[in-house]
Short mmCIF file of C-alpha atoms in Angstrom, two decimals:
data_model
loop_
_atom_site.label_atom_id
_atom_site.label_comp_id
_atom_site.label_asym_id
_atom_site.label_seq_id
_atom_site.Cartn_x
_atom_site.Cartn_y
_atom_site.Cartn_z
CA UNK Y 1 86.11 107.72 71.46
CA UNK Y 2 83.39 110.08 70.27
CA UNK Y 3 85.50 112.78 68.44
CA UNK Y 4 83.24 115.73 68.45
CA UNK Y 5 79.34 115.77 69.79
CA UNK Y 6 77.16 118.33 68.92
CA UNK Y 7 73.89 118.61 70.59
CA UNK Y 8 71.29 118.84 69.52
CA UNK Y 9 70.63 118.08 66.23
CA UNK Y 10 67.66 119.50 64.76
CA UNK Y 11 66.09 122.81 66.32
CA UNK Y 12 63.30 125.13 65.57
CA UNK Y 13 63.73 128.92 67.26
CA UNK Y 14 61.10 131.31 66.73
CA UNK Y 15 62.52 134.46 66.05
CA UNK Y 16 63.97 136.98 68.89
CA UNK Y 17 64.44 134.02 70.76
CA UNK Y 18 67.79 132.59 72.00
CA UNK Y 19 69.60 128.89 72.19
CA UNK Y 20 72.90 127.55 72.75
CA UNK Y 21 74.65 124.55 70.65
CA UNK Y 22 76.52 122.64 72.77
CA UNK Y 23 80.26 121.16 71.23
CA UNK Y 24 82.47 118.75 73.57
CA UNK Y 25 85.26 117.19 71.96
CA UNK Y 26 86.94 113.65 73.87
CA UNK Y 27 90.47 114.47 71.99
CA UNK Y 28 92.04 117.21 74.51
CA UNK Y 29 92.82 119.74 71.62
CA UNK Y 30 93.23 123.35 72.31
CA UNK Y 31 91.96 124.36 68.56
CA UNK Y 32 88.09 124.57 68.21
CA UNK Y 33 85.84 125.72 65.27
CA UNK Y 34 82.71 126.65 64.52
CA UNK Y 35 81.45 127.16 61.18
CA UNK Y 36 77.71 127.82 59.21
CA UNK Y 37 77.13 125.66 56.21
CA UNK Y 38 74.29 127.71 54.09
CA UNK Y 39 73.18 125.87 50.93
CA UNK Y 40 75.45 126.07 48.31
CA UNK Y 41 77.54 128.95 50.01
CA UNK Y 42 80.21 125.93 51.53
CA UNK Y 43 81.39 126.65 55.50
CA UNK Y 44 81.93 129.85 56.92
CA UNK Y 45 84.03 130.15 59.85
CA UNK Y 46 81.78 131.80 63.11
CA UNK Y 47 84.70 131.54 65.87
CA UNK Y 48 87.84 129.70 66.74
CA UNK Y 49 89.35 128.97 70.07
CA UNK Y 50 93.12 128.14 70.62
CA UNK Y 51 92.46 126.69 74.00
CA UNK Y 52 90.80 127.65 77.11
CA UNK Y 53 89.75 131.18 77.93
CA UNK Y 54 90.99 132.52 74.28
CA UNK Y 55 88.32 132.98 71.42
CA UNK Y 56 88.62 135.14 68.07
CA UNK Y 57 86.21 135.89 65.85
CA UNK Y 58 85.64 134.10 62.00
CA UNK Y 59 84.23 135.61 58.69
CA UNK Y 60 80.83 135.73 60.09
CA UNK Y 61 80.43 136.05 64.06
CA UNK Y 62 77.55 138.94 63.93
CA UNK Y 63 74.94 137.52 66.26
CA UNK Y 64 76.54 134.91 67.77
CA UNK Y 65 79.02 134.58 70.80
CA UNK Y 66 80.90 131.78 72.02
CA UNK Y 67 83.23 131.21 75.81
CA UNK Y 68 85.26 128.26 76.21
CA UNK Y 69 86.06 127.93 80.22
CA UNK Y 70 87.36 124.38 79.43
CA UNK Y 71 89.98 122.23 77.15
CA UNK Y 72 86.33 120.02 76.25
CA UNK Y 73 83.63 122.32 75.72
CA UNK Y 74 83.03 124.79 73.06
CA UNK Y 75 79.26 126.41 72.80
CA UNK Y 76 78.11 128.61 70.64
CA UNK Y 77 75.46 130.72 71.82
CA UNK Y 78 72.73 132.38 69.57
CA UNK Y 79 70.97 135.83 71.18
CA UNK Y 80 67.97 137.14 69.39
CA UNK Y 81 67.71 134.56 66.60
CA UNK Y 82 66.71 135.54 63.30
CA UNK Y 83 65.88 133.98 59.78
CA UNK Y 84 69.12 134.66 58.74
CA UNK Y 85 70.78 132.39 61.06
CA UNK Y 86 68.95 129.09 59.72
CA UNK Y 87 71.74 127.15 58.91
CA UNK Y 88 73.08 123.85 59.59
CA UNK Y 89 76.23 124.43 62.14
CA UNK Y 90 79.22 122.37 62.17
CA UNK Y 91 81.47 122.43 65.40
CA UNK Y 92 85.42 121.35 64.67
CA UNK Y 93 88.60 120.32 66.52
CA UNK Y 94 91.95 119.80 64.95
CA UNK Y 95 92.18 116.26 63.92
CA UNK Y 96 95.39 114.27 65.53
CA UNK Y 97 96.55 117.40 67.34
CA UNK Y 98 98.00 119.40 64.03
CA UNK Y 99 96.72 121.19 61.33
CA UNK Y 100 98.35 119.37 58.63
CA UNK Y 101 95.57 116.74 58.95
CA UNK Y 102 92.48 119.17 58.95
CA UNK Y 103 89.77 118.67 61.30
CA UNK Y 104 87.12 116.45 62.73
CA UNK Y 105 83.55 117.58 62.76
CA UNK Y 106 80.71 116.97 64.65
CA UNK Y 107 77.49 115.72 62.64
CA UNK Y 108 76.25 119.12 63.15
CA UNK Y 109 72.78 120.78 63.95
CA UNK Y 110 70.07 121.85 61.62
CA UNK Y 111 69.00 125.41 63.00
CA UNK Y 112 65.54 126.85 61.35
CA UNK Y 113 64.22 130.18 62.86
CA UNK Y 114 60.99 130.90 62.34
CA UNK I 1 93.36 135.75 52.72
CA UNK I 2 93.21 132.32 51.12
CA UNK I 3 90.03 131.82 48.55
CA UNK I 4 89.03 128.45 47.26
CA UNK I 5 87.04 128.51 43.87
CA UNK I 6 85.20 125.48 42.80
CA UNK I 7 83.63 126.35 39.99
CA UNK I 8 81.08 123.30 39.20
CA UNK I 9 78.37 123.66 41.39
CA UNK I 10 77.06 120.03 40.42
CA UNK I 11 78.13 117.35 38.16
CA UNK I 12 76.67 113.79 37.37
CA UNK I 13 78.63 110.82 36.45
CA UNK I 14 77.54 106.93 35.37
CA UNK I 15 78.26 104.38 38.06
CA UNK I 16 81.46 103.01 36.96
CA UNK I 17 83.04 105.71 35.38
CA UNK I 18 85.11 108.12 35.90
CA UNK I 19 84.90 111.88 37.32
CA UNK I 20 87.23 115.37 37.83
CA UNK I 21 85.85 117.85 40.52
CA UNK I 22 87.75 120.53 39.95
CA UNK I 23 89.36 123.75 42.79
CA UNK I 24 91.73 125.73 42.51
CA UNK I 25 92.95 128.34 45.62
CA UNK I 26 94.91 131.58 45.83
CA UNK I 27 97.24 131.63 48.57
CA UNK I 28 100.88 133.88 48.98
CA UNK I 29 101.92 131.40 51.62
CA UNK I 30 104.54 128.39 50.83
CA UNK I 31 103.75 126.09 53.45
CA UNK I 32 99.97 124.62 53.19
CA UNK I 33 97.74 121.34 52.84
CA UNK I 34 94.74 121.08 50.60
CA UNK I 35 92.09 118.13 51.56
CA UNK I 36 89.27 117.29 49.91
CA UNK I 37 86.07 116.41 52.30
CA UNK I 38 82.89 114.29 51.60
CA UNK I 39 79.49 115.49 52.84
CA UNK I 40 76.83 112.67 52.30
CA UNK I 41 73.22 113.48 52.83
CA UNK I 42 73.78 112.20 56.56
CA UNK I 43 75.44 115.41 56.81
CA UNK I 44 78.78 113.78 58.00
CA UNK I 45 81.71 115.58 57.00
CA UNK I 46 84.20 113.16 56.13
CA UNK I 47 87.79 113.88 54.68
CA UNK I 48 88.67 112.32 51.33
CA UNK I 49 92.06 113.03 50.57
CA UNK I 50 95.04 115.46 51.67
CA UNK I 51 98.16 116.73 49.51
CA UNK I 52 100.76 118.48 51.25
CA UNK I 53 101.91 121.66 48.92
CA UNK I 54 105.79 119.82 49.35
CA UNK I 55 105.18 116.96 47.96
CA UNK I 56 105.51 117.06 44.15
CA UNK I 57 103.75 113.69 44.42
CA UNK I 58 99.92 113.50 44.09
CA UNK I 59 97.96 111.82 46.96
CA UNK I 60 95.88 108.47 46.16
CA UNK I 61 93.26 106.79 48.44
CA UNK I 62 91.74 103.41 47.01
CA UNK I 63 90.05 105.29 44.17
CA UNK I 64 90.08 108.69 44.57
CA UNK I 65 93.52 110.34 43.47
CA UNK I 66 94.38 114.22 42.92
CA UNK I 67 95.89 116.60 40.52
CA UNK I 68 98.27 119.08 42.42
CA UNK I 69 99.27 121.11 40.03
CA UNK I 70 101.31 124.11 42.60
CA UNK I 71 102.23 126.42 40.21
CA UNK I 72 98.68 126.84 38.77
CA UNK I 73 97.43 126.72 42.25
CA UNK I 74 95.07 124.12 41.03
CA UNK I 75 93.81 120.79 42.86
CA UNK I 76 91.48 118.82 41.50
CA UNK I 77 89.95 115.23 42.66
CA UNK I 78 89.08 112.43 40.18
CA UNK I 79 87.05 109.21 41.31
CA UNK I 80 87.32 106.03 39.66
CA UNK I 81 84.95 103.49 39.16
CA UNK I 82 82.08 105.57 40.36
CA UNK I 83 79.80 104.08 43.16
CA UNK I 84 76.54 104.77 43.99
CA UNK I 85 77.58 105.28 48.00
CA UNK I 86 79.93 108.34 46.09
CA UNK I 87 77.10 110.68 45.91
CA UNK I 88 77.71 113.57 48.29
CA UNK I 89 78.75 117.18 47.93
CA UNK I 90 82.51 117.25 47.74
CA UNK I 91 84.55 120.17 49.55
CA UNK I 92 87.68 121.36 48.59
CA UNK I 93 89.46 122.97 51.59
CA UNK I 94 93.11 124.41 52.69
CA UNK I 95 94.78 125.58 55.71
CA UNK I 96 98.58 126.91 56.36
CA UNK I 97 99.94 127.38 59.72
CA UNK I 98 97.58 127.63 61.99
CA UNK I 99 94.78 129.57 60.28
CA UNK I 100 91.69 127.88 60.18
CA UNK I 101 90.35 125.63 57.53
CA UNK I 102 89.15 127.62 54.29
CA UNK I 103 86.13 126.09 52.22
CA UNK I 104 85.12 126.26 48.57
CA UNK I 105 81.85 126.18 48.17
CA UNK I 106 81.45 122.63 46.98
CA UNK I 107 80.22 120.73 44.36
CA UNK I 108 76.99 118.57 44.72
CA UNK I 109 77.85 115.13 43.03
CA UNK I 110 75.35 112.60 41.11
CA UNK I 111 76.35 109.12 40.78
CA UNK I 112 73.22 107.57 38.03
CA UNK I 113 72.81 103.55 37.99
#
């Protein structure tokens, strides 16, 4: 099993533009997360999801948005990019179904805007 | 909210010896887990170690072991017999119910040959 993919992995965005990180997770939990890791600031939670169709916002969802239409798939979608949103982004599912054993990540993807 | 404090933003220790990252959390809830996670330059978040706030007990794995101390609201990691492949930032992290997973801010470890 893969866990949780994140593609892609490295990206350069010049600024105004817009992208979309892709997260799929193989485990068939309802709980998704995405957080921003900025140098020595630690994660920040952007959104959650507790399953299909329901999203709420983190600590830090200005400028982002995020849908999830399935149980798999969890994007995170970036509209008018600026140079405060380089960041390395780490998408998360619960790991073994409960949140007494945290989550599992994705490897993440290295965002600079330009 | 919950807050996670790690106040030593980078350490260094000799391979071989021994090291104490320290957190400690504020938290009004009763029911919650701490973990510590592992982020190596690969960028891999990888989880360490977990204590649940029940268990008087403190959590070993292989070398690493914590200090739960509850009523200070304190949790710190210590790893033994440094190794090289230890170098990472370290997270300290906790989660109750089904809030999401709250970070500290980390600290950026040094294992030296």
């Amino acid at each position: 099993n893969a866990g949780v993919t994140q593609t892609p992995k490295f990206r350069i965005l010049k600024i105004g533009q817009s992208m979309t990180l892709q997260c799929t997770q193989d485990m068939n939990h309802n709980y998704m997360y995405w957080y921003r890791q900025d140098p020595g600031m630690g994660l920040k939670l952007i959104y959650y999801s507790v399953g299909a169709g329901i999203t709420d916002k983190g600590e830090v969802p200005n400028g982002y948005n995020v849908s999830r239409s399935t149980t798999e798939d969890f994007p995170l979608r970036l509209e008018l990019a600026a140079p405060s949103q380089t960041s390395v982004y780490f998408c998360a599912c619960l790991r073994g179904g409960s949140w007494d054993y945290g989550y599992t990540f994705g490897s993440g993807t290295r965002l600079t805007v330009v | 909210a919950q807050t996670v404090t790690q106040s030593q933003p980078e350490m260094s220790v000799q391979e071989a010896e021994t090291v104490t990252l320290s957190c400690t959390y504020d938290t009004s809830e009763s029911n919650y887990y701490l973990f510590w996670y592992k982020q190596p330059p690969s960028r891999q978040m990888i989880l360490v170690i977990r204590q649940e706030a029940y268990k008087q007990q403190n959590a070993t794995e292989n070398r690493f072991s914590v200090n739960f101390q509850k009523a200070a609201k304190s949790f710190s990691l210590k790893i033994s017999d440094s190794q090289l492949g230890d170098t990472a930032m370290y997270f300290c992290a906790f989660i109750s119910g089904n809030t999401p997973l709250v970070f500290g801010k980390g600290t950026r470890l040094s294992v030296i040959a």
